[in-house]
Tab-separated table of C-alpha atoms in Angstrom:
chain	number	residue	atom	x	y	z
A	1	MET	CA	135.404	100.127	106.906
A	2	GLY	CA	132.450	97.364	107.137
A	3	VAL	CA	132.657	93.703	106.951
A	4	THR	CA	134.706	92.320	103.990
A	5	ASP	CA	135.215	89.082	102.334
A	6	GLU	CA	138.597	88.095	104.042
A	7	GLY	CA	137.166	88.820	107.008
A	8	LEU	CA	133.896	86.800	106.812
A	9	SER	CA	135.657	83.782	105.259
A	10	SER	CA	137.763	83.537	107.870
A	11	LEU	CA	135.418	83.506	110.555
A	12	VAL	CA	133.224	81.205	108.772
A	13	THR	CA	136.050	79.050	108.271
A	14	LYS	CA	136.635	79.059	112.319
A	15	HIS	CA	133.055	78.690	113.419
A	16	LYS	CA	131.683	75.617	111.342
A	17	ASP	CA	128.996	74.896	114.024
A	18	LEU	CA	127.426	78.242	113.348
A	19	SER	CA	123.517	77.612	112.996
A	20	LYS	CA	122.612	81.178	112.625
A	21	LEU	CA	124.306	84.063	110.582
A	22	ASP	CA	123.378	87.659	110.042
A	23	ILE	CA	125.035	89.673	107.439
A	24	THR	CA	122.560	92.262	106.383
A	25	CYS	CA	123.660	95.134	104.501
A	26	CYS	CA	127.206	94.249	104.056
A	27	ARG	CA	127.614	95.600	100.807
A	28	LYS	CA	131.602	94.741	100.223
A	29	ILE	CA	130.990	91.122	100.303
A	30	THR	CA	130.920	88.970	96.781
A	31	HIS	CA	130.621	85.317	96.167
A	32	VAL	CA	133.576	84.673	97.838
A	33	SER	CA	132.008	85.059	100.812
A	34	ILE	CA	129.076	82.970	100.044
A	35	ALA	CA	131.228	80.467	98.963
A	36	HIS	CA	132.844	80.089	102.398
A	37	ILE	CA	129.814	80.738	104.377
A	38	THR	CA	127.885	77.568	101.862
A	39	ASN	CA	130.988	75.471	102.126
A	40	SER	CA	131.777	75.632	106.243
A	41	CYS	CA	128.270	76.264	107.684
A	42	THR	CA	126.384	73.395	106.097
A	43	SER	CA	124.184	73.203	109.181
A	44	LEU	CA	122.878	77.101	108.980
A	45	THR	CA	118.851	77.092	109.910
A	46	SER	CA	118.790	80.883	109.554
A	47	LEU	CA	120.899	82.861	107.134
A	48	ARG	CA	119.786	86.862	107.200
A	49	MET	CA	121.544	88.529	103.952
A	50	GLU	CA	119.267	91.630	102.911
A	51	SER	CA	121.116	94.314	100.592
A	52	CYS	CA	124.503	92.499	100.284
A	53	THR	CA	124.338	93.806	96.762
A	54	LEU	CA	127.927	93.109	95.224
A	55	VAL	CA	126.966	89.097	95.629
A	56	PRO	CA	125.959	87.871	91.964
A	57	ARG	CA	123.021	85.818	90.891
A	58	GLU	CA	125.329	82.744	90.426
A	59	ALA	CA	126.179	82.638	94.435
A	60	PHE	CA	122.888	82.090	95.298
A	61	VAL	CA	122.947	78.321	93.749
A	62	LEU	CA	125.370	77.343	96.264
A	63	ILE	CA	123.074	78.438	98.970
A	64	GLY	CA	120.404	75.434	98.066
A	65	GLN	CA	122.838	73.437	96.873
A	66	ARG	CA	124.984	73.280	100.448
A	67	CYS	CA	122.573	74.357	103.100
A	68	HIS	CA	119.683	72.202	103.219
A	69	PHE	CA	118.622	72.767	106.610
A	70	LEU	CA	117.460	76.432	106.461
A	71	GLU	CA	114.316	77.400	107.740
A	72	GLU	CA	114.713	81.076	107.648
A	73	LEU	CA	116.319	82.709	104.383
A	74	ASP	CA	116.066	86.619	104.119
A	75	LEU	CA	116.942	87.999	100.729
A	76	THR	CA	115.799	90.828	100.130
A	77	ASP	CA	117.169	93.616	97.608
A	78	ASN	CA	119.645	90.992	96.090
A	79	GLU	CA	120.523	89.542	92.762
A	80	ILE	CA	118.759	86.750	93.007
A	81	ASP	CA	116.920	85.148	89.859
A	82	ASP	CA	115.239	82.140	88.683
A	83	GLU	CA	118.082	79.961	88.709
A	84	GLY	CA	118.826	80.914	92.235
A	85	LEU	CA	115.356	79.931	93.420
A	86	LYS	CA	115.251	76.810	92.141
A	87	ALA	CA	118.319	75.620	93.798
A	88	ILE	CA	116.921	77.230	97.112
A	89	SER	CA	113.664	75.008	96.806
A	90	ARG	CA	115.656	71.987	97.843
A	91	CYS	CA	115.764	73.627	101.494
A	92	SER	CA	112.427	71.667	101.787
A	93	LYS	CA	112.756	73.221	105.678
A	94	LEU	CA	112.198	76.767	105.011
A	95	SER	CA	109.342	78.106	107.179
A	96	SER	CA	110.167	81.857	106.348
A	97	LEU	CA	111.586	83.261	103.043
A	98	LYS	CA	112.120	87.144	102.384
A	99	LEU	CA	112.431	87.978	98.358
A	100	GLY	CA	111.373	91.842	98.836
A	101	ILE	CA	113.167	94.064	96.131
A	102	CYS	CA	114.175	90.854	94.361
A	103	LEU	CA	113.823	92.494	90.604
A	104	ASN	CA	115.220	89.145	88.849
A	105	ILE	CA	112.883	86.554	90.118
A	106	ASN	CA	110.006	85.689	88.097
A	107	ASP	CA	107.041	83.171	88.093
A	108	GLU	CA	109.274	80.233	87.209
A	109	GLY	CA	111.669	80.465	90.185
A	110	LEU	CA	109.072	80.939	92.827
A	111	THR	CA	106.887	78.102	91.094
A	112	HIS	CA	109.613	75.570	92.179
A	113	ILE	CA	109.139	77.240	95.807
A	114	GLY	CA	105.653	76.275	96.008
A	115	MET	CA	106.279	72.963	94.868
A	116	CYS	CA	109.375	72.188	97.001
A	117	CYS	CA	108.979	74.049	100.218
A	118	SER	CA	105.649	72.773	101.816
A	119	ARG	CA	106.584	74.125	105.280
A	120	LEU	CA	106.745	77.623	104.308
A	121	ILE	CA	104.778	79.889	106.945
A	122	GLU	CA	106.075	83.377	105.558
A	123	LEU	CA	106.590	84.627	102.454
A	124	ASP	CA	107.660	88.471	101.509
A	125	LEU	CA	107.421	89.280	97.727
A	126	TYR	CA	107.491	93.436	98.229
A	127	ARG	CA	108.073	95.222	95.078
A	128	SER	CA	108.876	91.870	92.951
A	129	ALA	CA	107.464	93.154	90.291
A	130	GLY	CA	107.941	89.736	87.750
A	131	ILE	CA	105.456	87.397	90.269
A	132	THR	CA	102.218	87.026	88.745
A	133	ASP	CA	99.087	84.873	89.156
A	134	SER	CA	100.807	81.450	88.076
A	135	SER	CA	103.186	81.345	91.033
A	136	ILE	CA	100.791	82.342	93.804
A	137	LEU	CA	98.944	79.782	92.657
A	138	ALA	CA	101.484	77.457	92.882
A	139	ILE	CA	102.620	78.915	96.505
A	140	ALA	CA	98.740	78.345	97.735
A	141	HIS	CA	98.306	75.008	96.564
A	142	GLY	CA	101.706	73.764	97.764
A	143	CYS	CA	102.206	75.665	101.383
A	144	THR	CA	98.726	75.321	102.662
A	145	GLY	CA	99.897	76.224	106.192
A	146	LEU	CA	101.026	79.672	105.036
A	147	GLU	CA	100.428	82.533	107.739
A	148	MET	CA	101.906	85.715	106.119
A	149	ILE	CA	102.174	86.953	102.808
A	150	ASN	CA	103.374	90.553	100.985
A	151	ILE	CA	102.858	90.894	97.486
A	152	ALA	CA	102.387	94.656	98.066
A	153	TYR	CA	103.399	96.556	94.355
A	154	CYS	CA	103.598	93.136	92.668
A	155	LYS	CA	101.244	95.068	90.154
A	156	ASP	CA	100.408	92.369	87.605
A	157	ILE	CA	98.408	90.223	90.775
A	158	THR	CA	95.165	90.011	89.927
A	159	ASP	CA	91.950	88.300	92.199
A	160	SER	CA	92.908	85.021	90.965
A	161	SER	CA	95.915	85.170	93.232
A	162	LEU	CA	93.565	86.015	96.196
A	163	ILE	CA	91.324	83.236	95.281
A	164	SER	CA	93.981	80.875	95.251
A	165	LEU	CA	95.222	82.204	98.467
A	166	SER	CA	91.974	82.177	100.344
A	167	LYS	CA	92.287	78.227	100.683
A	168	CYS	CA	95.275	78.817	103.110
A	169	SER	CA	92.891	78.899	106.166
A	170	LYS	CA	95.837	80.097	108.696
A	171	LEU	CA	96.408	83.013	106.861
A	172	ASN	CA	96.537	85.595	109.672
A	173	SER	CA	98.769	88.637	107.685
A	174	PHE	CA	97.900	89.800	104.361
A	175	GLU	CA	99.710	92.863	102.635
A	176	SER	CA	98.520	93.914	98.881
A	177	ARG	CA	99.181	97.460	99.006
A	178	GLY	CA	99.719	99.018	95.574
A	179	CYS	CA	97.923	96.091	93.500
A	180	PRO	CA	95.231	98.192	91.101
A	181	LEU	CA	94.260	94.848	89.649
A	182	ILE	CA	92.859	93.562	92.799
A	183	THR	CA	88.909	94.147	93.586
A	184	SER	CA	86.454	93.744	96.246
A	185	LEU	CA	85.875	90.015	94.876
A	186	GLY	CA	89.213	89.108	95.957
A	187	LEU	CA	89.000	90.484	99.060
A	188	ALA	CA	85.791	88.863	99.877
A	189	ALA	CA	87.358	85.509	99.064
A	190	ILE	CA	90.229	86.537	101.574
A	191	ALA	CA	87.414	87.086	104.129
A	192	VAL	CA	85.753	83.678	103.814
A	193	GLY	CA	88.506	81.858	103.557
A	194	CYS	CA	90.796	82.937	105.864
A	195	LYS	CA	88.991	83.700	109.255
A	196	HIS	CA	92.130	83.742	111.492
A	197	LEU	CA	93.211	87.164	109.377
A	198	THR	CA	94.702	89.616	112.109
A	199	LYS	CA	96.480	92.251	109.516
A	200	LEU	CA	95.207	93.166	106.648
A	201	ASP	CA	96.935	96.077	104.391
A	202	ILE	CA	95.173	97.143	100.891
A	203	LYS	CA	96.636	100.528	100.607
A	204	LYS	CA	96.371	102.420	96.856
A	205	CYS	CA	94.243	98.850	96.055
A	206	TYR	CA	91.677	101.503	94.327
A	207	ASN	CA	89.423	98.705	92.844
A	208	ILE	CA	88.090	97.745	96.492
A	209	ASN	CA	85.377	99.607	97.597
A	210	ASP	CA	82.332	98.899	100.114
A	211	ALA	CA	81.519	95.519	98.501
A	212	GLY	CA	84.967	94.122	100.043
A	213	MET	CA	83.919	95.694	103.899
A	214	ILE	CA	81.094	93.451	103.991
A	215	PRO	CA	82.555	90.337	103.759
A	216	LEU	CA	85.283	91.324	106.265
A	217	ALA	CA	82.818	92.744	108.649
A	218	HIS	CA	81.189	89.480	108.823
A	219	PHE	CA	83.902	87.008	108.374
A	220	SER	CA	86.907	88.492	109.964
A	221	GLN	CA	86.217	88.697	113.445
A	222	ASN	CA	89.754	88.378	114.604
A	223	LEU	CA	91.009	91.608	112.141
A	224	ARG	CA	93.064	93.618	114.338
A	225	GLN	CA	94.987	95.994	111.844
A	226	ILE	CA	93.724	97.324	108.594
A	227	ASN	CA	95.113	100.135	105.874
A	228	LEU	CA	92.192	101.411	103.825
A	229	SER	CA	94.291	104.147	102.487
A	230	TYR	CA	93.819	105.182	98.968
A	231	THR	CA	90.644	102.718	98.317
A	232	SER	CA	87.168	103.582	97.006
A	233	VAL	CA	85.960	102.710	100.475
A	234	THR	CA	82.977	105.189	101.770
A	235	ASP	CA	81.227	105.878	104.851
A	236	VAL	CA	79.120	102.822	104.451
A	237	GLY	CA	81.879	100.211	104.376
A	238	LEU	CA	84.169	101.871	106.926
A	239	LEU	CA	80.728	102.103	109.557
A	240	SER	CA	80.248	98.218	108.628
A	241	LEU	CA	83.938	97.164	110.194
A	242	ALA	CA	82.263	98.242	113.310
A	243	SER	CA	80.656	94.943	113.945
A	244	ILE	CA	84.733	93.616	114.251
A	245	SER	CA	85.060	93.905	118.189
A	246	CYS	CA	88.878	93.138	117.796
A	247	LEU	CA	89.742	95.987	115.597
A	248	GLN	CA	92.532	98.034	117.070
A	249	SER	CA	94.375	99.897	114.588
A	250	MET	CA	93.098	101.975	111.426
A	251	THR	CA	94.907	103.568	108.727
A	252	ILE	CA	92.785	105.920	106.727
A	253	LEU	CA	94.218	108.774	104.590
A	254	HIS	CA	92.830	109.885	100.994
A	255	LEU	CA	89.449	108.246	101.342
A	256	ASN	CA	87.312	110.469	98.825
A	257	GLY	CA	83.975	108.873	99.575
A	258	LEU	CA	84.724	109.390	103.377
A	259	THR	CA	82.630	112.204	104.895
A	260	PRO	CA	83.132	113.902	108.436
A	261	SER	CA	79.825	112.622	109.827
A	262	GLY	CA	80.512	109.253	108.566
A	263	LEU	CA	83.960	109.141	109.630
A	264	ALA	CA	82.518	110.481	113.235
A	265	ALA	CA	79.951	107.281	113.385
A	266	SER	CA	82.410	105.024	112.465
A	267	LEU	CA	85.242	106.365	115.217
A	268	LEU	CA	82.283	105.944	117.686
A	269	ALA	CA	81.120	102.839	116.649
A	270	CYS	CA	84.558	100.936	116.507
A	271	GLY	CA	84.840	100.687	120.445
A	272	GLY	CA	87.992	98.900	120.609
A	273	LEU	CA	90.457	101.010	118.294
A	274	THR	CA	93.422	102.107	120.012
A	275	LYS	CA	95.323	103.678	116.970
A	276	VAL	CA	93.877	105.541	113.946
A	277	LYS	CA	95.756	107.504	111.229
A	278	LEU	CA	93.984	110.239	109.610
A	279	GLN	CA	94.346	113.400	107.368
A	280	ALA	CA	95.216	116.613	109.130
A	281	SER	CA	92.245	118.043	107.354
A	282	PHE	CA	89.851	116.143	109.627
A	283	LYS	CA	91.067	117.577	112.533
A	284	SER	CA	88.902	120.781	112.152
A	285	LEU	CA	86.053	119.293	110.382
A	286	LEU	CA	85.066	117.501	113.620
A	287	PRO	CA	84.100	118.739	116.957
A	288	GLN	CA	87.107	118.436	119.451
A	289	LEU	CA	84.921	116.613	122.087
A	290	LEU	CA	84.710	113.621	119.812
A	291	PHE	CA	88.452	113.244	120.006
A	292	GLN	CA	88.414	113.747	123.813
A	293	HIS	CA	85.821	111.446	124.058
A	294	LEU	CA	87.640	108.977	122.180
A	295	GLU	CA	91.211	109.557	123.483
A	296	ALA	CA	89.528	108.887	126.968
A	297	ARG	CA	88.187	105.398	125.579
A	298	GLY	CA	92.096	104.750	124.611
A	299	CYS	CA	92.516	105.297	121.111
A	300	VAL	CA	95.543	107.614	120.126
A	301	PHE	CA	95.176	109.564	116.732
A	302	GLN	CA	97.980	110.218	114.495
A	303	TRP	CA	97.836	113.031	111.879
A	304	ARG	CA	99.288	113.039	108.314
A	305	GLU	CA	99.661	115.790	106.201
A	306	LYS	CA	100.248	113.889	102.940
A	307	VAL	CA	99.117	115.060	99.752
A	308	PHE	CA	98.107	112.369	97.140
A	309	GLN	CA	101.290	110.681	95.918
A	310	ALA	CA	101.218	109.333	92.247
A	311	GLU	CA	102.989	105.503	92.101
A	312	LEU	CA	106.666	105.432	90.755
A	313	ASP	CA	108.262	102.912	88.754
A	314	PRO	CA	109.023	99.978	90.626
A	315	LYS	CA	112.586	100.251	90.400
A	316	CYS	CA	112.244	103.837	91.959
A	317	TRP	CA	111.301	102.036	95.530
A	318	LYS	CA	113.723	103.485	97.318
A	319	LEU	CA	112.303	106.994	96.568
A	320	GLN	CA	108.853	106.116	98.671
A	321	LEU	CA	110.582	105.049	102.338
A	322	GLU	CA	107.198	105.910	103.540
A	323	ASP	CA	105.627	102.777	102.247
A	324	MET	CA	108.104	100.939	104.684
A	325	GLN	CA	106.505	102.388	107.601
């Protein structure tokens, strides 16, 4: 049957001291449940409600009006809009906010978050396509302690956002896959300003090339995980990453400028690798002794048969489940 308004409302009314509530994928609840939750559990510090798809946009205003102690809020795949975000900006203790696949939000609402939620450490905007540079600027200026941001498939984001975010010196996880307007210039700014970077995903940032790898190789000495798939990086850029001794995981699918000899040189030079995702076509192009040597060194290879994929409309995200992996 699943969780219903009646059952959830009864539960929260009896347990008003709740500090954490996870109602992820409760697809039958409506504004009735949110009204009861926010009225009864005003001391909530964590609310996770991903994919509560029957909750209307008006209900999210109640969260901001009544739950001022929230530190963690997951609203992934919900109907929240800018009015809801404006209300939630009153939750000044927020450190983690997830707004992935929220197709009704725009810069106006997110700017309020940047202005009022200075303690924000984690921000997920995956496929929230209404977001542009102006609200990322507000986030960068107001949330200087930011450690993680995901702007994947926010297709209007440009280098300006990355230059703004480069001032967030504590940033350690940056995901911008599927942002075609981002170039090596923006990535260089991140590399120079965010020296604690450990995870970088720039898959399908087609305009990032070797010029973006050189600053990474020089400044990002804490980098452990990188996804370069579908970028314009060549042998030269990949080999430059060998200077990052911490680098453990690389995903390098569909790099048109990558040759078998360049790949072999890079794999041998990156001595700390423990996981590499590669196109299966390379398996027959490189000597088996190379793979045996690398595997003996502790590296695991994951082979992918994927063909090149054209991008779908953001609203068709559910057809691209592989991008969530």
